[in-house]
Tab-separated table of C-alpha atoms in Angstrom:
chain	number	residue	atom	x	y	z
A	1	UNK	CA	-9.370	-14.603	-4.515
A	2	UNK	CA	-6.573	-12.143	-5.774
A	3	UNK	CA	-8.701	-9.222	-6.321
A	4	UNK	CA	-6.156	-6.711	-6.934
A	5	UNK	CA	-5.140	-3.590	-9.299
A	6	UNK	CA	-1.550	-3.466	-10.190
A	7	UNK	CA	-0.192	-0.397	-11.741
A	8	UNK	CA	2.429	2.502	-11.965
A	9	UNK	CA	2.061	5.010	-9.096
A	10	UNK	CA	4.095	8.409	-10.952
A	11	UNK	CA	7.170	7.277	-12.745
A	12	UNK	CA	9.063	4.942	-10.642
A	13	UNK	CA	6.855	3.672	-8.451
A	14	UNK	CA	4.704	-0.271	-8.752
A	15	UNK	CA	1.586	0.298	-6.651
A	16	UNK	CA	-0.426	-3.411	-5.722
A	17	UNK	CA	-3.944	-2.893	-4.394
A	18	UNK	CA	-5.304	-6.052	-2.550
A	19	UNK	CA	-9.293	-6.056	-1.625
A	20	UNK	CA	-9.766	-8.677	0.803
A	21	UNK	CA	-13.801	-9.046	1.910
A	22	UNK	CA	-15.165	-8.926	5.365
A	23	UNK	CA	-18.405	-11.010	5.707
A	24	UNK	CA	-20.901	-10.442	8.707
A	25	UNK	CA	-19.119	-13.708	10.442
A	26	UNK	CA	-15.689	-12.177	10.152
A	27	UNK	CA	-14.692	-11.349	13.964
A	28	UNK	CA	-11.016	-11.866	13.643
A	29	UNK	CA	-9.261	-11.022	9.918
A	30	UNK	CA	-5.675	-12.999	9.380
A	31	UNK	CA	-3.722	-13.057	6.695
A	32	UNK	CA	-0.194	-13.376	5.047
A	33	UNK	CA	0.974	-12.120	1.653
A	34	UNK	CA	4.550	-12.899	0.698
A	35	UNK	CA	5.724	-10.845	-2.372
A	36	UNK	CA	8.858	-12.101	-4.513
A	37	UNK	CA	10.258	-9.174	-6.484
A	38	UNK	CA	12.405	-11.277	-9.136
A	39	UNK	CA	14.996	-7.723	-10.144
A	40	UNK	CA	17.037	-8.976	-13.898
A	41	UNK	CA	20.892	-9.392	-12.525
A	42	UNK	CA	22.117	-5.969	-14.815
A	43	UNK	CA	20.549	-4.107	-12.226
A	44	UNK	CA	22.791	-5.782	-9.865
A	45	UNK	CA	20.568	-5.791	-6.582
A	46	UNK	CA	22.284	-8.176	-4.367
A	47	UNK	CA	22.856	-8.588	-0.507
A	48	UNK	CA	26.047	-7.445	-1.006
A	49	UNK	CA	24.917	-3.940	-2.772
A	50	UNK	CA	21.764	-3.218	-0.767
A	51	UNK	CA	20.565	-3.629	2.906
A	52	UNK	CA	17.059	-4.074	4.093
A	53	UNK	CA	16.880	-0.573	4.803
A	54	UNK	CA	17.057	0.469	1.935
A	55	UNK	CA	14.129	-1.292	0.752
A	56	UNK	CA	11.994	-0.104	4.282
A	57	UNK	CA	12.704	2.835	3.158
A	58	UNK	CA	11.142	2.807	-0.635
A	59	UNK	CA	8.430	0.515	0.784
A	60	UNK	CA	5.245	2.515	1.464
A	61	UNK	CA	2.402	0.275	2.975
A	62	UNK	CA	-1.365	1.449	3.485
A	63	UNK	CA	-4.517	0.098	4.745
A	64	UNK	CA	-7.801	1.342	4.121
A	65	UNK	CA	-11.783	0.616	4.386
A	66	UNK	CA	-13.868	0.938	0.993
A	67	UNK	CA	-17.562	0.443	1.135
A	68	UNK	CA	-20.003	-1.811	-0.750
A	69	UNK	CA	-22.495	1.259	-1.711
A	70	UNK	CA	-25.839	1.049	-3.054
A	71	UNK	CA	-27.358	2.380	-6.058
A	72	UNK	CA	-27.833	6.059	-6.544
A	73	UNK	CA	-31.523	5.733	-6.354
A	74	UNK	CA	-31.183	3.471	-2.701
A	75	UNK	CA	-28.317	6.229	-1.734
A	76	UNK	CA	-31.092	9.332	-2.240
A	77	UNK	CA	-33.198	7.082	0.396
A	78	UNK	CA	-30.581	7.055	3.108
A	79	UNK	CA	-30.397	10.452	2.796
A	80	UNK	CA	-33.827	11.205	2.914
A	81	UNK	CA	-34.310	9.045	6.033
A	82	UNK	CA	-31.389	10.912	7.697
A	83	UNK	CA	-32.601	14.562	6.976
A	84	UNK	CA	-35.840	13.095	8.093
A	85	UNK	CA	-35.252	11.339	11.146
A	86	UNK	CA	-32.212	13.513	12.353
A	87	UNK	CA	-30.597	10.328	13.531
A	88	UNK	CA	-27.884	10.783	15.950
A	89	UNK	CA	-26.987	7.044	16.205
A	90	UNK	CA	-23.874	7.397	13.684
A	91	UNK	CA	-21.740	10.355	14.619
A	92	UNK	CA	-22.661	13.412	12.395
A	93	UNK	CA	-19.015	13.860	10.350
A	94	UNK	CA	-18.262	9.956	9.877
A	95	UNK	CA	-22.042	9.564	8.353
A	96	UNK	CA	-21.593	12.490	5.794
A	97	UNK	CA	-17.730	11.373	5.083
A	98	UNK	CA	-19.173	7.946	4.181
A	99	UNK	CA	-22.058	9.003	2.251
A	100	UNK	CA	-19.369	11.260	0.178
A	101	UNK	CA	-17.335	7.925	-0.480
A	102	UNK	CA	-20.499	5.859	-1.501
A	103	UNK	CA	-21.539	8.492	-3.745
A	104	UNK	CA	-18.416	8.307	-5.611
A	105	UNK	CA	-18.572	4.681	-5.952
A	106	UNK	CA	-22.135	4.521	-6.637
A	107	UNK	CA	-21.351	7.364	-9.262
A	108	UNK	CA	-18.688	5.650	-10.850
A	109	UNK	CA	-20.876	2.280	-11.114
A	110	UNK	CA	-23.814	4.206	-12.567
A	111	UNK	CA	-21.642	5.702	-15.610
A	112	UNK	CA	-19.380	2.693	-16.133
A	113	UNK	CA	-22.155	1.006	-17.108
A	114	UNK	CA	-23.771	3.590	-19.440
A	115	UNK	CA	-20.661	4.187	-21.374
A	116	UNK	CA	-20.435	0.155	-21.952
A	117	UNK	CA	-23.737	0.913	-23.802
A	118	UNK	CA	-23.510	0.857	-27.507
A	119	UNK	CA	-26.406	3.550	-27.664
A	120	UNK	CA	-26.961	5.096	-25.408
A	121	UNK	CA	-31.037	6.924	-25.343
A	122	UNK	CA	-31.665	10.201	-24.088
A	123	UNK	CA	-34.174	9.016	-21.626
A	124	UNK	CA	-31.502	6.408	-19.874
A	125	UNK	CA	-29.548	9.712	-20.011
A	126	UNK	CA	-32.286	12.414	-18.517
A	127	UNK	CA	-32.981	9.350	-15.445
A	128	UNK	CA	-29.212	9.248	-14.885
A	129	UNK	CA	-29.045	13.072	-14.130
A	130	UNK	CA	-31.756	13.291	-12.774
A	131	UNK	CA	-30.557	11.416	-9.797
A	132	UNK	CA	-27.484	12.919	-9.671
A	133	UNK	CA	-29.229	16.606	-9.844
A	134	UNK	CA	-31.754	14.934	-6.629
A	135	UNK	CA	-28.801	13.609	-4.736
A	136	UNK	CA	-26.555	16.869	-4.927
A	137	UNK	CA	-29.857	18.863	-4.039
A	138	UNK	CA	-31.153	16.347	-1.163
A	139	UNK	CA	-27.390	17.226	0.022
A	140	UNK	CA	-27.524	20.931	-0.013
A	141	UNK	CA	-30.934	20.941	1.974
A	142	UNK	CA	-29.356	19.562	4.506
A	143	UNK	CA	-26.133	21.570	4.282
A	144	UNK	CA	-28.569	25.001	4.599
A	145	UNK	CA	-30.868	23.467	7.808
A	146	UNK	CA	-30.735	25.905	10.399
A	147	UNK	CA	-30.292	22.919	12.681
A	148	UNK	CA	-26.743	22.731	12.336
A	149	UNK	CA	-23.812	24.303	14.468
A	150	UNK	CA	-21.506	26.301	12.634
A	151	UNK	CA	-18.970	23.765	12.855
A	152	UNK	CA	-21.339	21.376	10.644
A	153	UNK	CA	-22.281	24.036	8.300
A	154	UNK	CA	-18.125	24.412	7.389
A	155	UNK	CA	-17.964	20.549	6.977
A	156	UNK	CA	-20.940	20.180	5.146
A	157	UNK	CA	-19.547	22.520	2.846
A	158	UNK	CA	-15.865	20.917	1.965
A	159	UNK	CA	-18.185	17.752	1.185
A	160	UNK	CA	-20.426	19.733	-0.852
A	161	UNK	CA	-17.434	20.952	-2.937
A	162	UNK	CA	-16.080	17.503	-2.604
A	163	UNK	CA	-18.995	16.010	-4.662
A	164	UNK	CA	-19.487	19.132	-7.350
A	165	UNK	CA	-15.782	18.051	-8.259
A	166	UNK	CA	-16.500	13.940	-8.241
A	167	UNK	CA	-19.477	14.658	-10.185
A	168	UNK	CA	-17.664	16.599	-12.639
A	169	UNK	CA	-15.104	14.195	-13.345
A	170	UNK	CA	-18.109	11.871	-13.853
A	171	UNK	CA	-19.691	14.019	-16.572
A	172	UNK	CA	-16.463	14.796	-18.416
A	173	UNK	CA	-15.305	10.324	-18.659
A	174	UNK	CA	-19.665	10.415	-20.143
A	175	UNK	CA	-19.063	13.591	-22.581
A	176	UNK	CA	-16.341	11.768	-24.306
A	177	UNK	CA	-17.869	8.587	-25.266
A	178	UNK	CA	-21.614	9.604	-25.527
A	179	UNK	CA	-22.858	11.536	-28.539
A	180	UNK	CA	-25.425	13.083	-30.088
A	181	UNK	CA	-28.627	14.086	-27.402
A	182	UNK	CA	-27.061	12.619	-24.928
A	183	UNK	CA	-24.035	13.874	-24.895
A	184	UNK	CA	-25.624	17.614	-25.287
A	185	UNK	CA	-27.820	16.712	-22.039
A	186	UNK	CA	-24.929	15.678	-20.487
A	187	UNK	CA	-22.631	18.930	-21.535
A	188	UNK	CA	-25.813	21.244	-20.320
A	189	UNK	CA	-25.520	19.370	-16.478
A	190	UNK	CA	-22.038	19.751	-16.662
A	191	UNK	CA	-21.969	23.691	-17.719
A	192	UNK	CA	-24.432	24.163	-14.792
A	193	UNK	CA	-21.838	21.920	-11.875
A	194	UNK	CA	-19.587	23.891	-13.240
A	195	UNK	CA	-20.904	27.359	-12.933
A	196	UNK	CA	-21.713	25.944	-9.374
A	197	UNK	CA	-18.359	25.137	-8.607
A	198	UNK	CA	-16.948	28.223	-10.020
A	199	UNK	CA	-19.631	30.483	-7.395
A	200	UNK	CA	-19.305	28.452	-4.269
A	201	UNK	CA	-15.568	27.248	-4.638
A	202	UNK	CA	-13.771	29.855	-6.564
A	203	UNK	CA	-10.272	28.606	-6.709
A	204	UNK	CA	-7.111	31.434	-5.749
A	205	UNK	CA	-3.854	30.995	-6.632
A	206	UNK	CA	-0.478	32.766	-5.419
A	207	UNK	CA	1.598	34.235	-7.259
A	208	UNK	CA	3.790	32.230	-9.940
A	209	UNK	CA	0.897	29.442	-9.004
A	210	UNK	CA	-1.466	28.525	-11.960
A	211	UNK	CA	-5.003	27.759	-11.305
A	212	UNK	CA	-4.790	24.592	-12.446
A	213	UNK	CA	-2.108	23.876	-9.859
A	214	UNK	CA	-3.838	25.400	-6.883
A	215	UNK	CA	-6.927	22.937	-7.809
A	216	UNK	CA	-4.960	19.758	-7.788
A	217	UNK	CA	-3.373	20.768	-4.844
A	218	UNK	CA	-7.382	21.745	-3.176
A	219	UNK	CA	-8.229	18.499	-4.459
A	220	UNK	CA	-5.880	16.300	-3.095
A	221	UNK	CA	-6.332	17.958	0.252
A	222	UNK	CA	-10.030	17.472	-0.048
A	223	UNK	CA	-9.174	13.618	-1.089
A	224	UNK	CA	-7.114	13.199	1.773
A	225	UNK	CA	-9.872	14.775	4.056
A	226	UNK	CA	-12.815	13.009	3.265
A	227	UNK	CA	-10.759	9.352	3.236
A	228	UNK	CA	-9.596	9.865	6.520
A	229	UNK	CA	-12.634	8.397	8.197
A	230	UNK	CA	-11.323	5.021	6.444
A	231	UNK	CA	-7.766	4.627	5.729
A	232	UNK	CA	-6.696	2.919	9.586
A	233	UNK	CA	-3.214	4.784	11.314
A	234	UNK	CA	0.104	2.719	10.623
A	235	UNK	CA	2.386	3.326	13.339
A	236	UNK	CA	5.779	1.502	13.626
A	237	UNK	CA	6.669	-0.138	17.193
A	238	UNK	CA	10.318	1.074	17.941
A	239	UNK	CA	12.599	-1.371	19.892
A	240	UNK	CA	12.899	-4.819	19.755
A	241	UNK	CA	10.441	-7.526	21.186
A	242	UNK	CA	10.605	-9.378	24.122
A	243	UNK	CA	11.605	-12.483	22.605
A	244	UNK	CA	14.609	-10.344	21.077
A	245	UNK	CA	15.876	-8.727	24.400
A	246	UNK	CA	15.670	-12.442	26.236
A	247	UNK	CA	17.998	-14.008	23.164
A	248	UNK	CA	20.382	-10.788	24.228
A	249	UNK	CA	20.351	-11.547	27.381
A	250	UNK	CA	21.122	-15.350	26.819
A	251	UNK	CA	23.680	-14.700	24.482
A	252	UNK	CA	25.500	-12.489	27.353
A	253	UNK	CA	24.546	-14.441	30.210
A	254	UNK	CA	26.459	-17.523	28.276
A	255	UNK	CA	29.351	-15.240	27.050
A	256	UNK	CA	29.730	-14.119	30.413
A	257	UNK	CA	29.954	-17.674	31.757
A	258	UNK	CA	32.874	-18.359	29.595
A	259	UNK	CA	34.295	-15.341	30.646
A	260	UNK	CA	33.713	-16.495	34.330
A	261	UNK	CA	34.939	-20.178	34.022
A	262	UNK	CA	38.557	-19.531	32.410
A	263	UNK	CA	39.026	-17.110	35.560
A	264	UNK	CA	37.736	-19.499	38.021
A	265	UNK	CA	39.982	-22.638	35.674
A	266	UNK	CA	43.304	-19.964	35.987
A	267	UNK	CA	43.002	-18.514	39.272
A	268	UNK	CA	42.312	-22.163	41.066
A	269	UNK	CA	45.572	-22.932	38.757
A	270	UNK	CA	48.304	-19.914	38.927
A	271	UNK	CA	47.041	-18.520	41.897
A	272	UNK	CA	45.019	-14.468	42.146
A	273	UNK	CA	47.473	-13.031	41.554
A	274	UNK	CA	49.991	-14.388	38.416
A	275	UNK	CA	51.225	-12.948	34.914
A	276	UNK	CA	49.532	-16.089	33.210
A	277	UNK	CA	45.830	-15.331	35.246
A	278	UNK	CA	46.162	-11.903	33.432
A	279	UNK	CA	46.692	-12.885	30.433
A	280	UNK	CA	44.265	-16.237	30.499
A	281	UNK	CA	41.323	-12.729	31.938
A	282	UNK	CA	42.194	-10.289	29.176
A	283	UNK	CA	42.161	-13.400	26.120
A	284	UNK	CA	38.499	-14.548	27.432
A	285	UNK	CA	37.587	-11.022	27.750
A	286	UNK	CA	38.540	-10.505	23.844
A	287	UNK	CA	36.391	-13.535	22.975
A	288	UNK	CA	33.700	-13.477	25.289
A	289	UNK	CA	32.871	-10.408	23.225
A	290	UNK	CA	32.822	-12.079	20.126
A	291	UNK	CA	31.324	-15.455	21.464
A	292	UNK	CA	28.564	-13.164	22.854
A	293	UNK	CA	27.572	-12.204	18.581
A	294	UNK	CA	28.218	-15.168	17.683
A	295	UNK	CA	25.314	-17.018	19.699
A	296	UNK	CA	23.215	-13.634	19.423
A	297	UNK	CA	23.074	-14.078	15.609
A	298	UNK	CA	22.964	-17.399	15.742
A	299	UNK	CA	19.869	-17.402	17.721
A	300	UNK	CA	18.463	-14.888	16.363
A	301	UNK	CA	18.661	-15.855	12.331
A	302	UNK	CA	18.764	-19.886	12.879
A	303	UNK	CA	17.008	-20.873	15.566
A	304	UNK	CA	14.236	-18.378	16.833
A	305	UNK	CA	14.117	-16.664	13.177
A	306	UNK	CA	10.543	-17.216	12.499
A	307	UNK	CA	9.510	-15.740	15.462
A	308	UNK	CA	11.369	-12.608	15.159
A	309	UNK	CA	10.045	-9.618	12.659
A	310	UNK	CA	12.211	-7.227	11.342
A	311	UNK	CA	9.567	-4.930	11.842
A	312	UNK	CA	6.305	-4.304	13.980
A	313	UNK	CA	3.426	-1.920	13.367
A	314	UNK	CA	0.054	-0.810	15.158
A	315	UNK	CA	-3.138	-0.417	13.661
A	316	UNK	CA	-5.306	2.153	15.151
A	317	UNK	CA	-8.512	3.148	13.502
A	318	UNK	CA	-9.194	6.398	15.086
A	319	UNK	CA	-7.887	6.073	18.451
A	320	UNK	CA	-8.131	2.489	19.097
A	321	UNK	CA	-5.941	-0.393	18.065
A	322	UNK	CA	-7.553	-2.577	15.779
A	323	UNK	CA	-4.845	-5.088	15.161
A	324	UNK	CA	-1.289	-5.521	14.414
A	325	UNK	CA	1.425	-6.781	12.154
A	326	UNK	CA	4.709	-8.384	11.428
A	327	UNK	CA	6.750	-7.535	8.344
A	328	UNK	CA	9.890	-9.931	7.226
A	329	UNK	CA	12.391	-8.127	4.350
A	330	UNK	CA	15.620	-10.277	2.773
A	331	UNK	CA	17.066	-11.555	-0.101
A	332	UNK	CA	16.583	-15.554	-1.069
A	333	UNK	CA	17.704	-17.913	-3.416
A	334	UNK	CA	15.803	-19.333	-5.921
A	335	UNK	CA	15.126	-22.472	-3.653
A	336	UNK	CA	13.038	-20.592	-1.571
A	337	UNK	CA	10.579	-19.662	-3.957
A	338	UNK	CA	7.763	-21.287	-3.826
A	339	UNK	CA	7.363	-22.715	-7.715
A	340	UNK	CA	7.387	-26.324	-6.509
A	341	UNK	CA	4.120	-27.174	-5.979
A	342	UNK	CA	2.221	-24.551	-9.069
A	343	UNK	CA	4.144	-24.525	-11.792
A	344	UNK	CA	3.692	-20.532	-11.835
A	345	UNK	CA	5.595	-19.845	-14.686
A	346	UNK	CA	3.787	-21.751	-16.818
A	347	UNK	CA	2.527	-19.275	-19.064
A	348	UNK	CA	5.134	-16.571	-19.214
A	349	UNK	CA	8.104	-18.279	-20.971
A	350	UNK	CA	10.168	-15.160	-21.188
A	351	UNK	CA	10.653	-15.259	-17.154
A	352	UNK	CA	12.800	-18.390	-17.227
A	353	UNK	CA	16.302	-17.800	-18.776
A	354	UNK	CA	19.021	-19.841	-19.247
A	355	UNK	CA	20.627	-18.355	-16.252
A	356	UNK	CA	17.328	-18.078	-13.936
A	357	UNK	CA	17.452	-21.626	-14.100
A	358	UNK	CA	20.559	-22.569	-13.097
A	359	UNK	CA	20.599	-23.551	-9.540
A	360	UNK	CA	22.697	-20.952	-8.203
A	361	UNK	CA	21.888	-17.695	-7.754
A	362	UNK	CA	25.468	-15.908	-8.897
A	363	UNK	CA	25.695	-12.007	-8.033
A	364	UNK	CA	25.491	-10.380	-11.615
A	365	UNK	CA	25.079	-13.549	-14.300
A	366	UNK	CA	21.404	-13.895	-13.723
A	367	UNK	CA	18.643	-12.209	-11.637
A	368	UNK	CA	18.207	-11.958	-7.761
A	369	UNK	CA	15.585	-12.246	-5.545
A	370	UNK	CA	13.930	-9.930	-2.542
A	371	UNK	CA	11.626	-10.864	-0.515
A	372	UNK	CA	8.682	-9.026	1.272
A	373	UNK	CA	6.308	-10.546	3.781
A	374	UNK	CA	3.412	-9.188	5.917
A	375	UNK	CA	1.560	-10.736	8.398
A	376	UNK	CA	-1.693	-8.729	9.445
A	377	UNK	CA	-4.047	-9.473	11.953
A	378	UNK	CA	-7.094	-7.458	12.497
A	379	UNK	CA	-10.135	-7.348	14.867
A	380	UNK	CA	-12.820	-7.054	12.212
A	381	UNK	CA	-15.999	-6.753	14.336
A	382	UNK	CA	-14.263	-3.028	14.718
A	383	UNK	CA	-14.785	-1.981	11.133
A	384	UNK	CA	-18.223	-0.305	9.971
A	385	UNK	CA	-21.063	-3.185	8.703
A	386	UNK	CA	-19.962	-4.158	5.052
A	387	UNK	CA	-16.935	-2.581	4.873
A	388	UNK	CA	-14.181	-3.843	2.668
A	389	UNK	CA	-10.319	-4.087	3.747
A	390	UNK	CA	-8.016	-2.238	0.624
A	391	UNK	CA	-4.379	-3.417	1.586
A	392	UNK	CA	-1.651	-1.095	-0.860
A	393	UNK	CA	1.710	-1.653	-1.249
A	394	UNK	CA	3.937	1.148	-3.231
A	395	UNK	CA	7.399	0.301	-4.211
A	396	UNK	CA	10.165	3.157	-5.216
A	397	UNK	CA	12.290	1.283	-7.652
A	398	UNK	CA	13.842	4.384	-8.298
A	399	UNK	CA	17.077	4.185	-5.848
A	400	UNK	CA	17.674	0.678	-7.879
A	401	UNK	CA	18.260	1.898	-11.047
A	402	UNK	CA	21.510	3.736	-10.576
A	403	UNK	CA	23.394	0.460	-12.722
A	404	UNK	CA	21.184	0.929	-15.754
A	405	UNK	CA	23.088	0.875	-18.935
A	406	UNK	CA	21.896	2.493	-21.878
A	407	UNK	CA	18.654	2.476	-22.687
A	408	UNK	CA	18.669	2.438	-26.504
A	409	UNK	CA	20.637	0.652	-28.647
A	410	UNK	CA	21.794	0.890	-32.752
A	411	UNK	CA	20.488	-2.122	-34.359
A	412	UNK	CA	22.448	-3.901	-37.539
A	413	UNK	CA	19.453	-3.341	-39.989
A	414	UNK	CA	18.789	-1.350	-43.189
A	415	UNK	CA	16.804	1.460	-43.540
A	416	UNK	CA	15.792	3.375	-46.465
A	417	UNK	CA	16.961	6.450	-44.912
A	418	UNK	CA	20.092	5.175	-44.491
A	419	UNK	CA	20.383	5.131	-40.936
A	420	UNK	CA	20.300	1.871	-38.769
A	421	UNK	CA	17.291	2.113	-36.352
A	422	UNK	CA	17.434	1.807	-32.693
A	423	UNK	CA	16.211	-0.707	-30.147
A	424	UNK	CA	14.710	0.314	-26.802
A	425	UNK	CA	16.375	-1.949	-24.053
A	426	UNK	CA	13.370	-3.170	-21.090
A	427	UNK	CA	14.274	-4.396	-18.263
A	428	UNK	CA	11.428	-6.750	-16.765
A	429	UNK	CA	10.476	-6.594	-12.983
A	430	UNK	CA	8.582	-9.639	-11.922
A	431	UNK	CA	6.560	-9.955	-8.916
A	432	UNK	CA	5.480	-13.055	-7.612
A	433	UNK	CA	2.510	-12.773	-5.163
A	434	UNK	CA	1.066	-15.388	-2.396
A	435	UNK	CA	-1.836	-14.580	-0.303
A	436	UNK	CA	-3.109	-16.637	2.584
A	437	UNK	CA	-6.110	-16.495	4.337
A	438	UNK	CA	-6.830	-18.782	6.431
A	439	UNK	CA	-7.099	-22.068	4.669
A	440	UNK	CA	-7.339	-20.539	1.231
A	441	UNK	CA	-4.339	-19.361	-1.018
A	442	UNK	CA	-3.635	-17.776	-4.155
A	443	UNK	CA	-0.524	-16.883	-6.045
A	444	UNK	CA	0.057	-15.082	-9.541
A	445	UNK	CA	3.170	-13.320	-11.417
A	446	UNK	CA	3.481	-9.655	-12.445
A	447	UNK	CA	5.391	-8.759	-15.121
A	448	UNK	CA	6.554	-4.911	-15.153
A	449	UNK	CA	8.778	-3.057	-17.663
A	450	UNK	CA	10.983	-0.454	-17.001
């Protein structure tokens, strides 16, 4: 059920992809994932050295739609049928926005599977480009129909260059790994997307700016473009809940009654207006303060804890809120994770030291533990037909590294050169993972070096 892609986002950042499938029955989408990051204790990230803040802010959370597409071939058909039938019942920029993002995956399917060919024939390579070559010019047919408004023609036109540049990455991942005819057919295509790309999309850089730079940055603005009919609009709910402001107002409202009672107890005994009533009114006025914090964070991280989210966010998809979410951040002891009833590290025997093991968590002898949790729940009879949810987290681990020691270290071994060789110190990141969905869970461990 963990259908995920863990890897390193730049140089200091752990990027988890979760796909999570919406069937035709799916009206209302819940789920939970808790994440365990398990940090080695010479980092030293405890409660007492970071705050939850800190880790909101170097926790970047995404949600996006990814399509099940069809096969090239059944992809040239829907685009046939719409340049045929003109159809207006799918609004005109998220159809061709889609179709970009199927083509891609479609694309990627196609080739995958040709370069896991030993040999690969020239004829399974001429049908490959030929579709592509049909597809691209289906696409520009429509792009050039003197139906369109000029607004059309200039989106038609950043997806046209969108898919010259997806096609070319394509051809370059087949030109390494085919040879012989193949790889020259495929080499010719590629010369002529090129020369394409080069006429239609001629790439100008500022000065001091390489070319190279100026694409990467048109590219990632074209990325960004064309996925914004499918990633869903994050926004953060500022303020606390109801449930918050009422355990506020009860911890006052009882504060103020102690307040209230030693008056009424002093004055009924000393009289209005007595040395010992003032003193008795400014001593509960000193503690009805602190009384009133002490019963605020006593409700609020005892008894009503569960209920209360450190954070809230809106999901909007477009202009319209498609669901919502709760988000829990804090450090726990090693009681709290959940290893009792999988014995999840099983199979990785260097995640259990000596120290992990001992009961108590200690600030710096052995390793600590954060934990992330994110409750989403989302109106799925909103999304497009056969859409699948992509849920991303991206952690910065970079603002945690500031206790690192030295990362290389003289070893007492001989060498014939006569100098003793050095040992590269790694410090292991695990990440323990739980995902619920309604009655079904998963769990697994990551292991990541640093």
């Amino acid at each position: 059920m963990l259908i995920d892609a863990i890897k390193q986002h730049g140089k200091k950042q752990i990027e988890v992809k979760q796909k999570i499938r919406i069937t035709d029955k799916t009206k209302k989408l819940k789920y939970r994932v808790d994440t365990f990051f398990i940090f080695p204790g010479a980092l030293q990230i405890t409660e007492n050295n970071f705050k939850k803040e800190e880790f909101k802010h170097n926790l970047k959370c995404y949600l996006s739609l990814s399509e099940q597409s069809p096969s090239l071939d059944g992809l040239l058909k829907e685009l046939v049928a719409r340049r045929i039938s003109s159809g207006k019942e799918e609004k005109f920029d998220d159809f061709f926005k889609r179709f970009c993002l199927k083509y891609k995956t479609a694309l990627q399917e196609s080739s995958r599977s040709l370069m896991e060919k030993q040999e690969l024939s020239a004829e399974e390579t001429e049908t490959f480009l030929q579709t592509v070559y049909k597809l691209l010019d289906e696409f520009r047919n429509i792009k050039f129909s003197q139906e369109n408004s000029e607004r059309e023609v200039r989106l038609l036109d950043k997806l046209d260059e969108y898919l010259t540049v997806v096609t070319a990455f394509c051809l370059r991942d087949l030109n390494e790994v085919c040879i012989g005819e193949p790889r020259n057919k495929i080499l010719s295509f590629w010369q002529e997307v090129e020369k394409y790309r080069a006429s239609r999309f001629p790439v100008e850089s500022i000065e001091g700016e390489s070319k190279e730079s100026a694409f990467l940055m048109r590219w990632s603005f074209l990325k960004k473009f064309v996925q914004s009919s499918l990633f869903l609009d994050i926004r953060y709910k500022q303020g606390a809940p109801l449930l918050t402001h009422s355990i506020y107002g009860s911890a006052a409202a009882l504060s103020m009654l102690f307040a209230t009672v030693v008056a009424f107890f002093y004055q009924d005994r000393y009289g209005s207006l007595s040395r010992n009533l003032f003193f008795a009114l400014v001593i509960a006025y000193i503690f009805k303060d602190r009384f009133k914090e002490i019963v605020r964070d006593w409700l609020s991280n005892v008894i009503f804890r569960r209920w209360i989210p450190d954070r809230r966010l809106f999901i909007f998809m477009g202009k319209k809120k498609v669901g919502c979410a709760k988000e829990n951040f804090g450090f726990v002891s090693l009681k709290e994770l959940p290893i009792g009833s999988k014995d999840i590290f099983q199979g990785d025997n260097c995640l259990l030291s000596e120290n992990f093991q001992h009961p108590k968590l200690t600030p710096y002898a052995c390793d600590s533990i954060f934990r992330y949790s994110r409750e989403i729940t989302l109106s799925a009879s909103e999304f497009p037909e056969g859409a699948c949810l992509i849920d991303i987290i991206r952690f910065n681990v970079s603002e945690f590294l500031h206790n690192l020691g030295a990362t290389s270290e003289e070893l007492p071994f001989f060498c014939e050169n006569g100098k003793s060789p050095k040992g590269e110190k790694l410090y292991n990141i695990y990440l323990f993972r739980s995902f619920c969905i309604g009655e079904k869970s998963d769990s697994e461990v990551i292991k990541e070096a640093l």
